[in-house]
């Protein structure tokens, strides 16, 4: 990997997501060598991926070059690498570009889509965890409308215009709302020779409410907003399969749909060598103590989605969202410096800053620790917070311009099939 | 294709480039049915593709949904289709989504990269005629730097940082200038552990000057600008082959390079059925008369890059650029309405509005019919003209913001490997 050997302790961070970047920033200008490994050369702002899928934003405006984050940090090395294994005996990380020894290891590998072992669903449904996946979904949605124009078979046409979103968490809810706005504002103009009123948007939730992690009020209001936008919300229904044509459920209900988005769950992206039963816990996450140390190790840490911090308020671990990841990254940065100096570390305490989701224009729900509100003001708060957490002035400007434009013009201009997905899949 | 049959004459336009879109706009709100066919659902602003390849602009900001251009036009139908053949006997267009009869046909299929029959070059070099190609080049450039970091073999490292651009036309010159600015402004910060001074940028031109279509002054100044930026300009040298490792030429000169961009020529994208020897002329273009009618037909037209309009000032046909395409599209729109009404058509007269190319910040060359100038003012003119011809307010805003940002910060933030190219090619 061509990483120089220095007198500083070497910290390897696996993953440049919210957790990894927050940690890296804390370690800048310290007497440590940091090697950050990621499969991508960019940090990707996952909360806005659904806007990429629905043509509201360019992918480039929610991604930020990792090298640019690190550019003023001495003793930092980024490598574009896929970590395949961690050898805890020799303290070595094994990757597709070679092996590297570490003094300290921080696993911030994030999470991936959880298909719960259903290979059909994995094969035929769309996920929305990465930028290429989001772009594939964007292509598929648009390709399906182009195909709907061509067929004279009513069932086929309806299936091409039927969207099934499995999972009523923030991702599913935000995507459904965006699709509903496309149905209303864009499709009738773009496809005058198609009866776009027959477009169906379905959200299927296995439990009795959507946005489960939020307040009852937020959940109810989000459902109201979705229904006002014409989205069908199905509760207490579990999807059992999707064979590329038909979605089956644990009830008599089935859906004929050409587009199924699987937003029903994520699981930790466990790395070989750190997959021992004693610390892989619920959701495929690494059980860590209050210092984010993986059980049994003092020099191996986990932060972000992959880490399950024991916390009485969250018996299933902290939510797999940006806030816990950022807070853990920052705290671990401070702790590692204490550890290296031989001082006692400080336990991680999660500060719940709340949660929010947007359903459509002037329609969002916000749960802050002290206030809960819904509607237009919530929507402004949602936009402000998301702009604030985006990395980079240019990204913020471009996203802001797009949002203003989309709001004023009821438009989403990035509805471009730049890399066709459907044809590729057929081959 | 599900196109309704009406009492209006049906005009099929093949291609939504500058020519096809200009024609479509002229035909809007007329008593004709227009079917526009394109392989992509977007119009793509080709003059700025090199900025996509070099991370200066998002691909989405130089593309515009074709359906959005047509949305207020009655009797317009867009279909995402690949035209495979034209049957001139039955007046039918044959495509991958079915066949369609026409009363009038306009071929605006544009041009594609001309490898002059060299399959090695076609296989190993990069082209920059489409958005996916430009994104592939962006990925490859960045992947090569990531790889350069990893190797200890000096020859390999130098090859990974050696860029060979074949062709000193506007595409080659603008790309070379952009790469030179990346070398200077971005690489030293992004790759502190790489000696980026050894990055080489070579432009190889077969004739004795670059920007051949422009004035001698512009050509000379462009060369000066390139050399000031550290680009090597090789003249009177013809590339004979590239096997993925070594570029060979008709002299002793060879280049070991991992990135070769082929910008040495384009040829008309001829369609089967319209490939008869009597009207396919130099550069694989369709010979048309002063009304843009393909020789031997009164109801089949060609406009834009694919059309070779006989013109004494341009014995090889008009330049394959946006201006002739737009002017032909507009003129043909007026002529078709005259033809349908049984009135005499007016001959096409090309108004040469000049040419321009940008080399870098404050470095451009502009040839207007009455004035020729170079330098900072030329650069502002270049930017203004390109913003003006971009379709769509949002695109203009986003491009403008990016340019201001890149100018002020000496930056190009879209340096993201969103879809790796190299790994894919290896498979």
mmCIF file of N, CA and C in Angstrom, chain A residues 168-272:
data_model
loop_
_atom_site.group_PDB
_atom_site.id
_atom_site.type_symbol
_atom_site.label_atom_id
_atom_site.label_comp_id
_atom_site.label_asym_id
_atom_site.label_seq_id
_atom_site.Cartn_x
_atom_site.Cartn_y
_atom_site.Cartn_z
ATOM 1 N N UNK A 168 -41.509 1.205 5.949
ATOM 2 C CA UNK A 168 -42.025 2.551 6.192
ATOM 3 C C UNK A 168 -41.155 3.362 7.129
ATOM 4 N N UNK A 169 -39.847 3.148 7.045
ATOM 5 C CA UNK A 169 -38.908 4.010 7.781
ATOM 6 C C UNK A 169 -38.699 5.305 7.007
ATOM 7 N N UNK A 170 -37.761 6.131 7.458
ATOM 8 C CA UNK A 170 -37.537 7.408 6.771
ATOM 9 C C UNK A 170 -37.265 7.236 5.266
ATOM 10 N N UNK A 171 -36.435 6.251 4.896
ATOM 11 C CA UNK A 171 -36.114 6.060 3.478
ATOM 12 C C UNK A 171 -37.373 5.779 2.663
ATOM 13 N N UNK A 172 -38.177 4.827 3.125
ATOM 14 C CA UNK A 172 -39.389 4.450 2.397
ATOM 15 C C UNK A 172 -40.378 5.597 2.316
ATOM 16 N N UNK A 173 -40.550 6.292 3.421
ATOM 17 C CA UNK A 173 -41.530 7.382 3.487
ATOM 18 C C UNK A 173 -41.088 8.542 2.581
ATOM 19 N N UNK A 174 -39.811 8.890 2.647
ATOM 20 C CA UNK A 174 -39.336 10.019 1.839
ATOM 21 C C UNK A 174 -39.384 9.696 0.349
ATOM 22 N N UNK A 175 -39.030 8.471 0.003
ATOM 23 C CA UNK A 175 -39.093 8.068 -1.403
ATOM 24 C C UNK A 175 -40.534 8.078 -1.904
ATOM 25 N N UNK A 176 -41.452 7.545 -1.096
ATOM 26 C CA UNK A 176 -42.871 7.499 -1.499
ATOM 27 C C UNK A 176 -43.408 8.903 -1.736
ATOM 28 N N UNK A 177 -43.068 9.818 -0.828
ATOM 29 C CA UNK A 177 -43.535 11.194 -0.977
ATOM 30 C C UNK A 177 -42.999 11.826 -2.256
ATOM 31 N N UNK A 178 -41.711 11.581 -2.540
ATOM 32 C CA UNK A 178 -41.107 12.163 -3.745
ATOM 33 C C UNK A 178 -41.753 11.589 -5.006
ATOM 34 N N UNK A 179 -42.024 10.281 -4.996
ATOM 35 C CA UNK A 179 -42.677 9.671 -6.161
ATOM 36 C C UNK A 179 -44.077 10.256 -6.361
ATOM 37 N N UNK A 180 -44.764 10.492 -5.251
ATOM 38 C CA UNK A 180 -46.119 11.052 -5.355
ATOM 39 C C UNK A 180 -46.076 12.445 -5.975
ATOM 40 N N UNK A 181 -45.054 13.201 -5.636
ATOM 41 C CA UNK A 181 -44.953 14.540 -6.231
ATOM 42 C C UNK A 181 -44.598 14.471 -7.705
ATOM 43 N N UNK A 182 -43.811 13.486 -8.088
ATOM 44 C CA UNK A 182 -43.508 13.295 -9.514
ATOM 45 C C UNK A 182 -44.780 12.939 -10.271
ATOM 46 N N UNK A 183 -45.564 12.049 -9.659
ATOM 47 C CA UNK A 183 -46.817 11.635 -10.289
ATOM 48 C C UNK A 183 -47.700 12.843 -10.571
ATOM 49 N N UNK A 184 -47.751 13.723 -9.600
ATOM 50 C CA UNK A 184 -48.649 14.859 -9.698
ATOM 51 C C UNK A 184 -48.088 15.960 -10.599
ATOM 52 N N UNK A 185 -46.822 16.279 -10.423
ATOM 53 C CA UNK A 185 -46.290 17.483 -11.066
ATOM 54 C C UNK A 185 -45.592 17.256 -12.389
ATOM 55 N N UNK A 186 -45.029 16.076 -12.587
ATOM 56 C CA UNK A 186 -44.165 15.901 -13.762
ATOM 57 C C UNK A 186 -44.745 14.940 -14.796
ATOM 58 N N UNK A 187 -45.256 13.811 -14.324
ATOM 59 C CA UNK A 187 -45.692 12.795 -15.291
ATOM 60 C C UNK A 187 -46.760 13.279 -16.275
ATOM 61 N N UNK A 188 -47.786 14.014 -15.822
ATOM 62 C CA UNK A 188 -48.812 14.415 -16.802
ATOM 63 C C UNK A 188 -48.230 15.264 -17.938
ATOM 64 N N UNK A 189 -47.202 16.076 -17.631
ATOM 65 C CA UNK A 189 -46.608 16.901 -18.682
ATOM 66 C C UNK A 189 -45.641 16.090 -19.544
ATOM 67 N N UNK A 190 -44.873 15.209 -18.891
ATOM 68 C CA UNK A 190 -43.873 14.447 -19.643
ATOM 69 C C UNK A 190 -44.506 13.348 -20.490
ATOM 70 N N UNK A 191 -45.600 12.785 -20.010
ATOM 71 C CA UNK A 191 -46.218 11.660 -20.714
ATOM 72 C C UNK A 191 -47.670 11.966 -21.027
ATOM 73 N N UNK A 192 -47.920 12.956 -21.918
ATOM 74 C CA UNK A 192 -49.315 13.308 -22.192
ATOM 75 C C UNK A 192 -50.090 12.144 -22.807
ATOM 76 N N UNK A 193 -49.387 11.207 -23.453
ATOM 77 C CA UNK A 193 -50.114 10.084 -24.059
ATOM 78 C C UNK A 193 -50.209 8.868 -23.133
ATOM 79 N N UNK A 194 -50.038 9.099 -21.822
ATOM 80 C CA UNK A 194 -50.144 7.998 -20.855
ATOM 81 C C UNK A 194 -51.123 8.438 -19.764
ATOM 82 N N UNK A 195 -51.958 7.521 -19.314
ATOM 83 C CA UNK A 195 -52.887 7.892 -18.234
ATOM 84 C C UNK A 195 -52.152 7.763 -16.905
ATOM 85 N N UNK A 196 -51.478 8.829 -16.531
ATOM 86 C CA UNK A 196 -50.613 8.741 -15.357
ATOM 87 C C UNK A 196 -51.403 8.745 -14.046
ATOM 88 N N UNK A 197 -52.727 8.923 -14.138
ATOM 89 C CA UNK A 197 -53.503 8.797 -12.899
ATOM 90 C C UNK A 197 -53.444 7.381 -12.363
ATOM 91 N N UNK A 198 -53.185 6.412 -13.238
ATOM 92 C CA UNK A 198 -53.156 5.026 -12.747
ATOM 93 C C UNK A 198 -51.815 4.642 -12.123
ATOM 94 N N UNK A 199 -50.903 5.595 -11.991
ATOM 95 C CA UNK A 199 -49.676 5.318 -11.238
ATOM 96 C C UNK A 199 -50.041 5.036 -9.777
ATOM 97 N N UNK A 200 -49.512 3.953 -9.238
ATOM 98 C CA UNK A 200 -49.793 3.576 -7.848
ATOM 99 C C UNK A 200 -48.485 3.623 -7.046
ATOM 100 N N UNK A 201 -48.567 4.167 -5.864
ATOM 101 C CA UNK A 201 -47.405 4.158 -4.973
ATOM 102 C C UNK A 201 -47.824 3.508 -3.664
ATOM 103 N N UNK A 202 -47.187 2.402 -3.330
ATOM 104 C CA UNK A 202 -47.544 1.637 -2.146
ATOM 105 C C UNK A 202 -46.375 1.578 -1.177
ATOM 106 N N UNK A 203 -46.681 1.808 0.087
ATOM 107 C CA UNK A 203 -45.669 1.610 1.138
ATOM 108 C C UNK A 203 -46.169 0.477 2.025
ATOM 109 N N UNK A 204 -45.339 -0.523 2.204
ATOM 110 C CA UNK A 204 -45.751 -1.672 3.010
ATOM 111 C C UNK A 204 -44.915 -1.720 4.278
ATOM 112 N N UNK A 205 -45.614 -1.699 5.395
ATOM 113 C CA UNK A 205 -44.932 -1.655 6.684
ATOM 114 C C UNK A 205 -45.375 -2.866 7.511
ATOM 115 N N UNK A 206 -44.399 -3.586 8.051
ATOM 116 C CA UNK A 206 -44.761 -4.820 8.757
ATOM 117 C C UNK A 206 -45.407 -4.556 10.117
ATOM 118 N N UNK A 207 -45.112 -3.412 10.719
ATOM 119 C CA UNK A 207 -45.703 -3.142 12.029
ATOM 120 C C UNK A 207 -46.908 -2.217 11.888
ATOM 121 N N UNK A 208 -47.398 -1.713 13.025
ATOM 122 C CA UNK A 208 -48.654 -0.967 12.966
ATOM 123 C C UNK A 208 -48.478 0.546 12.785
ATOM 124 N N UNK A 209 -47.252 1.002 12.557
ATOM 125 C CA UNK A 209 -47.082 2.420 12.235
ATOM 126 C C UNK A 209 -45.837 2.640 11.403
ATOM 127 N N UNK A 210 -45.858 3.733 10.635
ATOM 128 C CA UNK A 210 -44.655 4.077 9.872
ATOM 129 C C UNK A 210 -43.766 4.981 10.730
ATOM 130 N N UNK A 211 -42.564 5.211 10.305
ATOM 131 C CA UNK A 211 -41.573 6.014 11.061
ATOM 132 C C UNK A 211 -41.530 5.584 12.525
ATOM 133 N N UNK A 212 -41.310 4.307 12.706
ATOM 134 C CA UNK A 212 -41.398 3.697 14.029
ATOM 135 C C UNK A 212 -40.533 4.360 15.088
ATOM 136 N N UNK A 213 -39.363 4.856 14.698
ATOM 137 C CA UNK A 213 -38.478 5.450 15.696
ATOM 138 C C UNK A 213 -38.927 6.819 16.171
ATOM 139 N N UNK A 214 -39.940 7.380 15.506
ATOM 140 C CA UNK A 214 -40.344 8.742 15.858
ATOM 141 C C UNK A 214 -41.588 8.730 16.758
ATOM 142 N N UNK A 215 -42.066 9.924 17.128
ATOM 143 C CA UNK A 215 -43.222 10.020 18.020
ATOM 144 C C UNK A 215 -44.499 9.554 17.315
ATOM 145 N N UNK A 216 -45.495 9.202 18.114
ATOM 146 C CA UNK A 216 -46.774 8.743 17.554
ATOM 147 C C UNK A 216 -47.391 9.841 16.697
ATOM 148 N N UNK A 217 -47.237 11.066 17.144
ATOM 149 C CA UNK A 217 -47.786 12.210 16.413
ATOM 150 C C UNK A 217 -47.116 12.336 15.037
ATOM 151 N N UNK A 218 -45.787 12.224 15.016
ATOM 152 C CA UNK A 218 -45.048 12.322 13.751
ATOM 153 C C UNK A 218 -45.460 11.198 12.817
ATOM 154 N N UNK A 219 -45.570 10.011 13.371
ATOM 155 C CA UNK A 219 -45.932 8.849 12.578
ATOM 156 C C UNK A 219 -47.312 9.036 11.939
ATOM 157 N N UNK A 220 -48.256 9.487 12.758
ATOM 158 C CA UNK A 220 -49.623 9.664 12.264
ATOM 159 C C UNK A 220 -49.682 10.762 11.204
ATOM 160 N N UNK A 221 -48.987 11.831 11.493
ATOM 161 C CA UNK A 221 -49.023 12.961 10.566
ATOM 162 C C UNK A 221 -48.348 12.587 9.236
ATOM 163 N N UNK A 222 -47.262 11.835 9.301
ATOM 164 C CA UNK A 222 -46.575 11.400 8.077
ATOM 165 C C UNK A 222 -47.521 10.545 7.235
ATOM 166 N N UNK A 223 -48.278 9.700 7.930
ATOM 167 C CA UNK A 223 -49.233 8.854 7.212
ATOM 168 C C UNK A 223 -50.319 9.711 6.561
ATOM 169 N N UNK A 224 -50.787 10.711 7.291
ATOM 170 C CA UNK A 224 -51.783 11.626 6.722
ATOM 171 C C UNK A 224 -51.232 12.330 5.484
ATOM 172 N N UNK A 225 -50.006 12.815 5.613
ATOM 173 C CA UNK A 225 -49.387 13.501 4.476
ATOM 174 C C UNK A 225 -49.298 12.565 3.266
ATOM 175 N N UNK A 226 -48.846 11.346 3.516
ATOM 176 C CA UNK A 226 -48.706 10.393 2.401
ATOM 177 C C UNK A 226 -50.051 10.138 1.751
ATOM 178 N N UNK A 227 -51.081 9.946 2.588
ATOM 179 C CA UNK A 227 -52.396 9.650 2.006
ATOM 180 C C UNK A 227 -52.950 10.844 1.247
ATOM 181 N N UNK A 228 -52.665 12.039 1.747
ATOM 182 C CA UNK A 228 -53.081 13.234 1.021
ATOM 183 C C UNK A 228 -52.410 13.284 -0.356
ATOM 184 N N UNK A 229 -51.196 12.765 -0.424
ATOM 185 C CA UNK A 229 -50.476 12.742 -1.702
ATOM 186 C C UNK A 229 -50.867 11.544 -2.568
ATOM 187 N N UNK A 230 -51.789 10.720 -2.070
ATOM 188 C CA UNK A 230 -52.256 9.594 -2.878
ATOM 189 C C UNK A 230 -51.451 8.314 -2.721
ATOM 190 N N UNK A 231 -50.589 8.265 -1.703
ATOM 191 C CA UNK A 231 -49.803 7.048 -1.469
ATOM 192 C C UNK A 231 -50.644 6.077 -0.639
ATOM 193 N N UNK A 232 -50.611 4.806 -1.006
ATOM 194 C CA UNK A 232 -51.295 3.789 -0.199
ATOM 195 C C UNK A 232 -50.334 3.285 0.864
ATOM 196 N N UNK A 233 -50.729 3.421 2.116
ATOM 197 C CA UNK A 233 -49.896 2.916 3.207
ATOM 198 C C UNK A 233 -50.543 1.639 3.742
ATOM 199 N N UNK A 234 -49.813 0.550 3.638
ATOM 200 C CA UNK A 234 -50.314 -0.750 4.119
ATOM 201 C C UNK A 234 -49.564 -1.105 5.387
ATOM 202 N N UNK A 235 -50.306 -1.305 6.478
ATOM 203 C CA UNK A 235 -49.637 -1.598 7.748
ATOM 204 C C UNK A 235 -49.890 -3.044 8.160
ATOM 205 N N UNK A 236 -49.077 -3.528 9.096
ATOM 206 C CA UNK A 236 -49.216 -4.887 9.611
ATOM 207 C C UNK A 236 -49.190 -5.934 8.502
ATOM 208 N N UNK A 237 -48.438 -5.635 7.470
ATOM 209 C CA UNK A 237 -48.311 -6.580 6.360
ATOM 210 C C UNK A 237 -46.832 -6.802 6.099
ATOM 211 N N UNK A 238 -46.492 -8.071 5.937
ATOM 212 C CA UNK A 238 -45.088 -8.407 5.727
ATOM 213 C C UNK A 238 -44.910 -8.957 4.313
ATOM 214 N N UNK A 239 -43.964 -8.423 3.585
ATOM 215 C CA UNK A 239 -43.693 -8.931 2.233
ATOM 216 C C UNK A 239 -42.943 -10.246 2.365
ATOM 217 N N UNK A 240 -43.442 -11.261 1.645
ATOM 218 C CA UNK A 240 -42.791 -12.568 1.737
ATOM 219 C C UNK A 240 -41.897 -12.865 0.542
ATOM 220 N N UNK A 241 -42.232 -12.292 -0.623
ATOM 221 C CA UNK A 241 -41.365 -12.536 -1.777
ATOM 222 C C UNK A 241 -41.649 -11.539 -2.898
ATOM 223 N N UNK A 242 -40.700 -11.466 -3.827
ATOM 224 C CA UNK A 242 -40.887 -10.715 -5.072
ATOM 225 C C UNK A 242 -40.066 -11.426 -6.138
ATOM 226 N N UNK A 243 -40.758 -11.920 -7.149
ATOM 227 C CA UNK A 243 -40.082 -12.730 -8.171
ATOM 228 C C UNK A 243 -39.784 -11.934 -9.438
ATOM 229 N N UNK A 244 -39.827 -10.618 -9.334
ATOM 230 C CA UNK A 244 -39.603 -9.784 -10.510
ATOM 231 C C UNK A 244 -40.908 -9.332 -11.136
ATOM 232 N N UNK A 245 -42.002 -10.009 -10.732
ATOM 233 C CA UNK A 245 -43.311 -9.622 -11.266
ATOM 234 C C UNK A 245 -44.321 -9.348 -10.164
ATOM 235 N N UNK A 246 -44.409 -10.296 -9.213
ATOM 236 C CA UNK A 246 -45.457 -10.218 -8.202
ATOM 237 C C UNK A 246 -44.855 -10.117 -6.803
ATOM 238 N N UNK A 247 -45.363 -9.156 -6.039
ATOM 239 C CA UNK A 247 -44.997 -9.062 -4.629
ATOM 240 C C UNK A 247 -46.025 -9.863 -3.846
ATOM 241 N N UNK A 248 -45.567 -10.847 -3.096
ATOM 242 C CA UNK A 248 -46.497 -11.589 -2.245
ATOM 243 C C UNK A 248 -46.279 -11.166 -0.802
ATOM 244 N N UNK A 249 -47.350 -11.309 -0.005
ATOM 245 C CA UNK A 249 -47.276 -10.902 1.400
ATOM 246 C C UNK A 249 -47.792 -12.029 2.279
ATOM 247 N N UNK A 250 -47.732 -11.819 3.577
ATOM 248 C CA UNK A 250 -48.250 -12.827 4.500
ATOM 249 C C UNK A 250 -49.779 -12.794 4.579
ATOM 250 N N UNK A 251 -50.410 -11.969 3.751
ATOM 251 C CA UNK A 251 -51.870 -11.962 3.652
ATOM 252 C C UNK A 251 -52.240 -12.319 2.206
ATOM 253 N N UNK A 252 -53.514 -12.157 1.851
ATOM 254 C CA UNK A 252 -53.939 -12.435 0.475
ATOM 255 C C UNK A 252 -53.483 -11.356 -0.497
ATOM 256 N N UNK A 253 -53.045 -10.261 0.072
ATOM 257 C CA UNK A 253 -52.675 -9.118 -0.750
ATOM 258 C C UNK A 253 -51.436 -9.411 -1.597
ATOM 259 N N UNK A 254 -51.538 -9.126 -2.893
ATOM 260 C CA UNK A 254 -50.364 -9.214 -3.760
ATOM 261 C C UNK A 254 -50.310 -7.954 -4.623
ATOM 262 N N UNK A 255 -49.158 -7.684 -5.164
ATOM 263 C CA UNK A 255 -48.982 -6.512 -6.036
ATOM 264 C C UNK A 255 -48.242 -6.947 -7.293
ATOM 265 N N UNK A 256 -48.771 -6.551 -8.439
ATOM 266 C CA UNK A 256 -48.029 -6.747 -9.690
ATOM 267 C C UNK A 256 -47.257 -5.457 -9.932
ATOM 268 N N UNK A 257 -45.947 -5.522 -9.824
ATOM 269 C CA UNK A 257 -45.177 -4.280 -9.912
ATOM 270 C C UNK A 257 -43.822 -4.513 -10.557
ATOM 271 N N UNK A 258 -43.433 -3.561 -11.418
ATOM 272 C CA UNK A 258 -42.128 -3.650 -12.079
ATOM 273 C C UNK A 258 -41.035 -2.977 -11.254
ATOM 274 N N UNK A 259 -41.441 -2.178 -10.271
ATOM 275 C CA UNK A 259 -40.448 -1.493 -9.440
ATOM 276 C C UNK A 259 -40.734 -1.773 -7.972
ATOM 277 N N UNK A 260 -39.833 -2.481 -7.342
ATOM 278 C CA UNK A 260 -39.955 -2.744 -5.909
ATOM 279 C C UNK A 260 -38.683 -2.240 -5.239
ATOM 280 N N UNK A 261 -38.874 -1.358 -4.269
ATOM 281 C CA UNK A 261 -37.717 -0.822 -3.546
ATOM 282 C C UNK A 261 -37.704 -1.448 -2.163
ATOM 283 N N UNK A 262 -36.594 -2.050 -1.827
ATOM 284 C CA UNK A 262 -36.463 -2.733 -0.542
ATOM 285 C C UNK A 262 -35.815 -1.789 0.455
ATOM 286 N N UNK A 263 -36.646 -1.225 1.323
ATOM 287 C CA UNK A 263 -36.130 -0.318 2.353
ATOM 288 C C UNK A 263 -36.575 -0.858 3.708
ATOM 289 N N UNK A 264 -36.554 -2.180 3.822
ATOM 290 C CA UNK A 264 -37.134 -2.831 4.997
ATOM 291 C C UNK A 264 -36.117 -3.141 6.076
ATOM 292 N N UNK A 265 -34.871 -2.795 5.830
ATOM 293 C CA UNK A 265 -33.931 -3.054 6.913
ATOM 294 C C UNK A 265 -32.498 -3.022 6.451
ATOM 295 N N UNK A 266 -31.638 -2.748 7.408
ATOM 296 C CA UNK A 266 -30.209 -2.768 7.133
ATOM 297 C C UNK A 266 -29.538 -3.630 8.185
ATOM 298 N N UNK A 267 -28.323 -4.034 7.883
ATOM 299 C CA UNK A 267 -27.556 -4.787 8.869
ATOM 300 C C UNK A 267 -26.117 -4.320 8.801
ATOM 301 N N UNK A 268 -25.421 -4.510 9.889
ATOM 302 C CA UNK A 268 -24.027 -4.087 9.933
ATOM 303 C C UNK A 268 -23.192 -4.788 8.870
ATOM 304 N N UNK A 269 -22.251 -4.052 8.291
ATOM 305 C CA UNK A 269 -21.360 -4.620 7.274
ATOM 306 C C UNK A 269 -20.155 -5.236 7.975
ATOM 307 N N UNK A 270 -20.401 -6.427 8.512
ATOM 308 C CA UNK A 270 -19.373 -7.153 9.277
ATOM 309 C C UNK A 270 -18.203 -7.534 8.371
ATOM 310 N N UNK A 271 -17.007 -7.490 8.931
ATOM 311 C CA UNK A 271 -15.805 -7.858 8.169
ATOM 312 C C UNK A 271 -15.277 -9.182 8.710
ATOM 313 N N UNK A 272 -14.866 -10.031 7.793
ATOM 314 C CA UNK A 272 -14.308 -11.331 8.167
ATOM 315 C C UNK A 272 -13.157 -11.134 9.170
#
